[in-house]
Short mmCIF file of C-alpha atoms in Angstrom, two decimals:
data_model
loop_
_atom_site.label_atom_id
_atom_site.label_comp_id
_atom_site.label_asym_id
_atom_site.label_seq_id
_atom_site.Cartn_x
_atom_site.Cartn_y
_atom_site.Cartn_z
CA MET A 1 25.12 17.14 6.90
CA ALA A 2 23.32 19.80 8.88
CA GLY A 3 22.66 19.17 12.54
CA THR A 4 20.49 22.19 13.30
CA PRO A 5 17.30 21.20 15.17
CA LYS A 6 14.46 20.84 12.68
CA ARG A 7 10.76 21.27 13.37
CA LEU A 8 8.79 18.85 11.23
CA PRO A 9 5.26 19.44 9.91
CA SER A 10 2.38 18.05 11.93
CA PRO A 11 0.32 15.06 10.71
CA ALA A 12 -2.58 17.42 9.91
CA MET A 13 -0.32 19.57 7.74
CA LEU A 14 0.97 16.52 5.93
CA GLN A 15 -2.59 15.29 5.37
CA LEU A 16 -3.44 18.61 3.70
CA ALA A 17 -0.31 18.36 1.57
CA ALA A 18 -1.30 14.86 0.48
CA VAL A 19 -4.80 15.99 -0.49
CA GLU A 20 -3.39 18.90 -2.51
CA GLU A 21 -0.98 16.56 -4.29
CA LEU A 22 -3.79 14.12 -5.03
CA ARG A 23 -5.89 16.91 -6.53
CA ALA A 24 -2.96 17.94 -8.72
CA LEU A 25 -2.52 14.34 -9.82
CA GLN A 26 -6.20 14.11 -10.66
CA ALA A 27 -5.87 17.18 -12.89
CA LEU A 28 -2.78 15.74 -14.56
CA LEU A 29 -4.48 12.43 -15.34
CA ALA A 30 -7.67 14.17 -16.51
CA GLU A 31 -5.66 15.93 -19.22
CA ALA A 32 -3.38 12.98 -20.04
CA ARG A 33 -3.65 11.42 -23.47
CA PRO A 34 -3.19 7.67 -24.10
CA GLU A 35 -0.19 8.23 -26.36
CA ALA A 36 1.66 10.42 -23.84
CA SER A 37 4.32 9.21 -21.38
CA VAL A 38 2.98 8.34 -17.92
CA HIS A 39 6.38 8.56 -16.21
CA GLY A 40 5.57 11.84 -14.45
CA ALA A 41 2.27 10.55 -13.11
CA ARG A 42 3.86 7.37 -11.77
CA ARG A 43 6.56 9.36 -10.00
CA ARG A 44 3.92 11.53 -8.33
CA ILE A 45 2.08 8.42 -7.19
CA LYS A 46 5.26 7.05 -5.63
CA ARG A 47 5.85 10.34 -3.84
CA LEU A 48 2.28 10.27 -2.51
CA ARG A 49 2.67 6.73 -1.21
CA SER A 50 5.82 7.81 0.60
CA LEU A 51 4.01 10.82 2.05
CA LEU A 52 1.24 8.58 3.36
CA ARG A 53 3.81 6.50 5.24
CA LEU A 54 4.80 9.60 7.20
CA ILE A 55 1.28 9.79 8.66
CA ARG A 56 0.40 6.10 8.69
CA VAL A 57 -0.04 5.95 12.46
CA PRO A 58 -2.04 9.22 12.81
CA LEU A 59 -4.23 8.22 9.84
CA GLY A 60 -5.02 4.83 11.30
CA GLU A 61 -4.43 1.54 9.52
CA THR A 62 -7.85 1.37 7.86
CA VAL A 63 -7.60 4.75 6.14
CA PHE A 64 -3.95 4.22 5.29
CA GLU A 65 -4.70 0.89 3.61
CA GLN A 66 -7.64 2.34 1.68
CA ALA A 67 -5.60 5.24 0.31
CA ASN A 68 -2.41 3.26 -0.22
CA THR A 69 -4.20 0.42 -1.99
CA ALA A 70 -5.93 2.89 -4.32
CA LEU A 71 -2.59 4.54 -5.14
CA ARG A 72 -0.96 1.17 -5.74
CA GLU A 73 -3.79 0.23 -8.11
CA ALA A 74 -3.33 3.52 -9.97
CA ALA A 75 0.38 2.87 -10.32
CA ASP A 76 -0.25 -0.69 -11.51
CA ALA A 77 -2.73 0.56 -14.11
CA LEU A 78 -0.04 2.81 -15.56
CA ALA A 79 2.88 0.48 -14.96
CA GLY A 80 2.67 -1.64 -18.08
CA THR A 81 3.13 1.23 -20.49
CA ARG A 82 5.95 2.73 -18.46
CA ARG A 83 7.72 -0.60 -17.95
CA ALA A 84 7.55 -1.32 -21.67
CA GLU A 85 9.11 2.09 -22.36
CA ALA A 86 11.86 1.48 -19.81
CA LEU A 87 12.78 -1.91 -21.25
CA VAL A 88 13.13 -0.47 -24.74
CA VAL A 89 15.54 2.13 -23.33
CA ALA A 90 17.48 -0.51 -21.38
CA ALA A 91 17.81 -2.69 -24.47
CA ALA A 92 19.11 0.25 -26.48
CA ARG A 93 21.85 0.79 -23.88
CA LEU A 94 22.88 -2.84 -24.08
CA GLU A 95 22.96 -3.14 -27.83
CA PRO A 96 24.16 -0.62 -30.44
CA ALA A 97 21.77 0.24 -33.23
CA THR A 98 24.39 -0.99 -35.68
CA ALA A 99 24.56 -4.51 -34.19
CA ARG A 100 24.66 -7.14 -36.95
CA SER A 101 22.47 -9.67 -35.16
CA PRO A 102 20.54 -7.72 -32.53
CA PHE A 103 18.75 -9.61 -29.79
CA TRP A 104 17.82 -7.27 -26.93
CA ARG A 105 16.37 -4.42 -29.04
CA PRO A 106 13.94 -6.64 -31.01
CA LEU A 107 12.97 -8.45 -27.80
CA ALA A 108 12.09 -5.22 -25.96
CA ASN A 109 10.32 -3.72 -28.98
CA ALA A 110 8.21 -6.84 -29.44
CA HIS A 111 7.27 -6.76 -25.76
CA SER A 112 6.24 -3.11 -26.07
CA LEU A 113 4.05 -3.80 -29.11
CA SER A 114 2.49 -6.82 -27.40
CA HIS A 115 1.65 -4.79 -24.32
CA ALA A 116 0.06 -2.02 -26.39
CA ALA A 117 -2.14 -4.60 -28.14
CA ASN A 118 -3.21 -6.40 -24.95
CA MET A 119 -3.68 -3.39 -22.68
CA PRO A 120 -4.67 -0.22 -24.52
CA PRO A 121 -3.23 2.87 -22.77
CA GLU A 122 -6.68 4.45 -22.55
CA ALA A 123 -7.87 1.55 -20.38
CA GLY A 124 -4.94 2.04 -18.01
CA LEU A 125 -5.65 5.76 -17.77
CA ALA A 126 -9.31 5.15 -16.96
CA ALA A 127 -8.42 2.67 -14.22
CA ALA A 128 -5.84 5.05 -12.77
CA ARG A 129 -8.30 7.94 -12.69
CA ALA A 130 -10.87 5.83 -10.84
CA ALA A 131 -8.29 4.65 -8.30
CA ILE A 132 -7.04 8.18 -7.59
CA ALA A 133 -10.64 9.30 -7.00
CA ARG A 134 -10.96 6.60 -4.32
CA ALA A 135 -7.72 7.74 -2.71
CA VAL A 136 -8.99 11.32 -2.56
CA GLN A 137 -12.25 10.18 -0.99
CA ALA A 138 -10.45 8.17 1.69
CA LEU A 139 -7.97 10.89 2.61
CA VAL A 140 -10.37 13.84 2.61
CA ALA A 141 -12.70 12.04 5.00
CA ALA A 142 -9.90 11.01 7.37
CA ASP A 143 -9.77 12.42 10.89
CA VAL A 144 -6.05 12.65 11.53
CA ALA A 145 -4.93 12.28 15.13
CA ASP A 146 -2.40 15.05 15.81
CA GLY A 147 -1.31 13.74 19.19
CA ASP A 148 2.26 12.70 18.31
CA PRO A 149 4.32 15.62 16.98
CA ASP A 150 7.17 13.20 16.22
CA ALA A 151 5.09 10.85 14.04
CA ALA A 152 6.72 11.98 10.80
CA GLY A 153 10.21 11.82 12.27
CA HIS A 154 9.73 8.29 13.53
CA ALA A 155 8.33 7.22 10.14
CA LEU A 156 11.29 8.79 8.36
CA LEU A 157 13.79 6.93 10.52
CA ASP A 158 11.86 3.68 10.16
CA ALA A 159 12.08 3.91 6.35
CA TYR A 160 15.78 4.80 6.58
CA ALA A 161 16.50 1.78 8.79
CA LYS A 162 14.58 -0.54 6.48
CA ALA A 163 16.35 0.82 3.40
CA ARG A 164 19.72 0.36 5.13
CA LYS A 165 19.00 -3.23 6.16
CA ARG A 166 17.46 -4.29 2.86
CA LEU A 167 20.24 -2.72 0.82
CA ARG A 168 22.90 -4.61 2.74
CA HIS A 169 21.18 -7.95 2.20
CA ALA A 170 20.25 -7.24 -1.42
CA LEU A 171 23.68 -5.99 -2.49
CA ALA A 172 25.35 -8.95 -0.80
CA SER A 173 23.08 -11.47 -2.53
CA GLY A 174 22.50 -9.68 -5.82
CA GLU A 175 19.02 -11.24 -5.91
CA PRO A 176 16.61 -9.28 -8.18
CA GLU A 177 13.64 -9.48 -5.79
CA GLN A 178 15.69 -8.25 -2.84
CA LEU A 179 17.14 -5.40 -4.90
CA HIS A 180 13.66 -4.40 -6.04
CA GLU A 181 12.38 -4.36 -2.45
CA ALA A 182 15.38 -2.35 -1.24
CA ARG A 183 14.81 0.22 -3.98
CA LYS A 184 11.27 0.83 -2.71
CA TYR A 185 12.60 1.94 0.68
CA VAL A 186 15.36 4.03 -0.88
CA ILE A 187 12.64 5.86 -2.80
CA HIS A 188 10.54 6.30 0.35
CA HIS A 189 13.53 7.77 2.16
CA LEU A 190 14.34 10.12 -0.73
CA HIS A 191 10.75 11.35 -0.80
CA HIS A 192 10.60 11.74 2.97
CA LEU A 193 13.60 14.04 2.97
CA ALA A 194 12.02 16.12 0.21
CA VAL A 195 8.55 16.28 1.77
CA LEU A 196 9.94 17.22 5.19
CA ASP A 197 12.51 19.62 3.69
CA ILE A 198 15.36 18.01 5.60
CA GLY A 199 18.85 16.83 4.70
CA THR A 200 21.08 18.43 2.07
CA LYS A 201 20.93 18.88 -1.69
CA LYS A 202 24.04 16.76 -2.03
CA GLN A 203 22.42 13.93 -0.10
CA ALA A 204 19.26 14.15 -2.20
CA ALA A 205 21.31 14.08 -5.40
CA ARG A 206 23.19 10.99 -4.24
CA LEU A 207 19.95 9.24 -3.30
CA GLU A 208 18.55 10.05 -6.73
CA VAL A 209 21.61 8.48 -8.34
CA LEU A 210 21.20 5.34 -6.18
CA ARG A 211 17.54 5.21 -7.12
CA GLU A 212 18.39 5.36 -10.82
CA VAL A 213 21.13 2.74 -10.54
CA LEU A 214 18.79 0.34 -8.74
CA GLY A 215 16.14 1.08 -11.36
CA ASP A 216 18.58 0.25 -14.15
CA LEU A 217 19.37 -3.02 -12.39
CA ASN A 218 15.66 -3.81 -12.23
CA ASP A 219 15.31 -3.10 -15.96
CA LEU A 220 18.14 -5.53 -16.74
CA ASP A 221 16.54 -8.20 -14.58
CA GLU A 222 13.20 -7.74 -16.35
CA LEU A 223 14.93 -8.01 -19.73
CA ALA A 224 16.56 -11.24 -18.58
CA GLN A 225 13.13 -12.56 -17.59
CA LEU A 226 11.81 -11.69 -21.05
CA ALA A 227 14.72 -13.58 -22.60
CA GLU A 228 13.79 -16.70 -20.62
CA GLY A 229 10.55 -16.83 -22.55
CA ALA A 230 12.22 -16.33 -25.94
CA ALA A 231 12.46 -19.24 -28.35
CA ALA A 232 16.27 -19.18 -28.40
CA THR A 233 18.68 -16.89 -26.57
CA PRO A 234 22.18 -16.79 -28.08
CA SER A 235 24.94 -17.26 -25.52
CA ARG A 236 26.64 -14.04 -26.61
CA ALA A 237 23.53 -12.05 -25.63
CA GLY A 238 24.23 -12.69 -21.96
CA VAL A 239 27.67 -11.03 -22.04
CA PRO A 240 26.59 -7.36 -22.16
CA ILE A 241 23.85 -7.86 -19.57
CA ARG A 242 26.24 -9.55 -17.12
CA LYS A 243 28.83 -6.80 -17.56
CA ALA A 244 26.25 -4.04 -17.15
CA ARG A 245 24.78 -5.70 -14.05
CA ALA A 246 28.21 -6.09 -12.40
CA ARG A 247 29.01 -2.43 -13.07
CA LEU A 248 25.69 -1.24 -11.65
CA LEU A 249 26.01 -3.41 -8.55
CA THR A 250 29.41 -1.86 -7.83
CA GLN A 251 27.97 1.64 -8.23
CA ALA A 252 25.04 0.80 -5.96
CA LYS A 253 27.32 -0.59 -3.23
CA GLU A 254 29.52 2.51 -3.26
CA ALA A 255 26.50 4.82 -3.02
CA ALA A 256 24.80 2.76 -0.31
CA ASP A 257 27.95 2.69 1.83
CA GLN A 258 28.01 6.49 1.81
CA LEU A 259 24.30 7.16 2.21
CA PHE A 260 23.44 4.49 4.78
CA GLU A 261 26.63 4.41 6.81
CA HIS A 262 25.04 5.28 10.16
CA GLY A 263 22.47 3.59 12.36
CA ALA A 264 19.09 5.30 12.77
CA GLY A 265 19.99 7.03 16.05
CA THR A 266 23.20 8.58 14.73
CA TYR A 267 21.47 9.49 11.49
CA ALA A 268 18.70 11.30 13.40
CA ARG A 269 21.26 13.41 15.25
CA ARG A 270 23.03 14.25 12.01
CA LEU A 271 19.74 15.44 10.57
CA GLY A 272 19.08 17.54 13.65
CA LEU A 273 16.09 15.48 14.78
CA THR A 274 15.35 15.30 18.49
CA LEU A 275 12.51 12.82 18.88
CA GLY A 276 10.78 11.44 21.91
CA SER A 277 10.38 7.72 22.54
#
């Protein structure tokens, strides 16, 4: 990992970048059609929420909460369609199309059809567009304090430390909620490195793999929750999901040990960050 001193963008520069990204997202959602995948839009929203965390202190808590809440509402409005898509894919990985008595595929497909009937995609798009407009309004009007040149660096290290701590607890317990929470901070850290143009391509690629593995674990846990509400779950159906979960947990532990080996101070030096107190 490079250790060359790195000058990070100022809070004002990051605010401008966030506004530009929000405008691009607005254009994307304006052209989106209800039948199209919303995966790209949801990923951009996650990246924006991570960017906002880099300037949370300079923005002030009120503005940060206004913009972050609006982005969260936009993501939630699009989440149902995307989650239904993801569960169908996860079920297909668990169960071959030639299975004699399939369980997971029909379960996920029924969930997807039910969601489409209860929450039309056009309603989710409309809600997302309105929420993004509120985020733009909050961020454009913000008066960013540019007093701390190390604000972004401190925020980056804070997210790294939280990801490291949460991963250790979550991977030790295997609890779905803890794993889901840890994944959020892994994503924030991945986005921070990209936004600040810091770290290496190899590191980013490994973080992306960890993100996907944790996402696959979350999909399996959501499928298991769906099964709890099914009329009857055959005992054999639990075998592939347990095997897949054990394999993914092993992969996640190996990746986390490599990516989050160091404490925040050592990690900062390895990145070439020299921050004040």
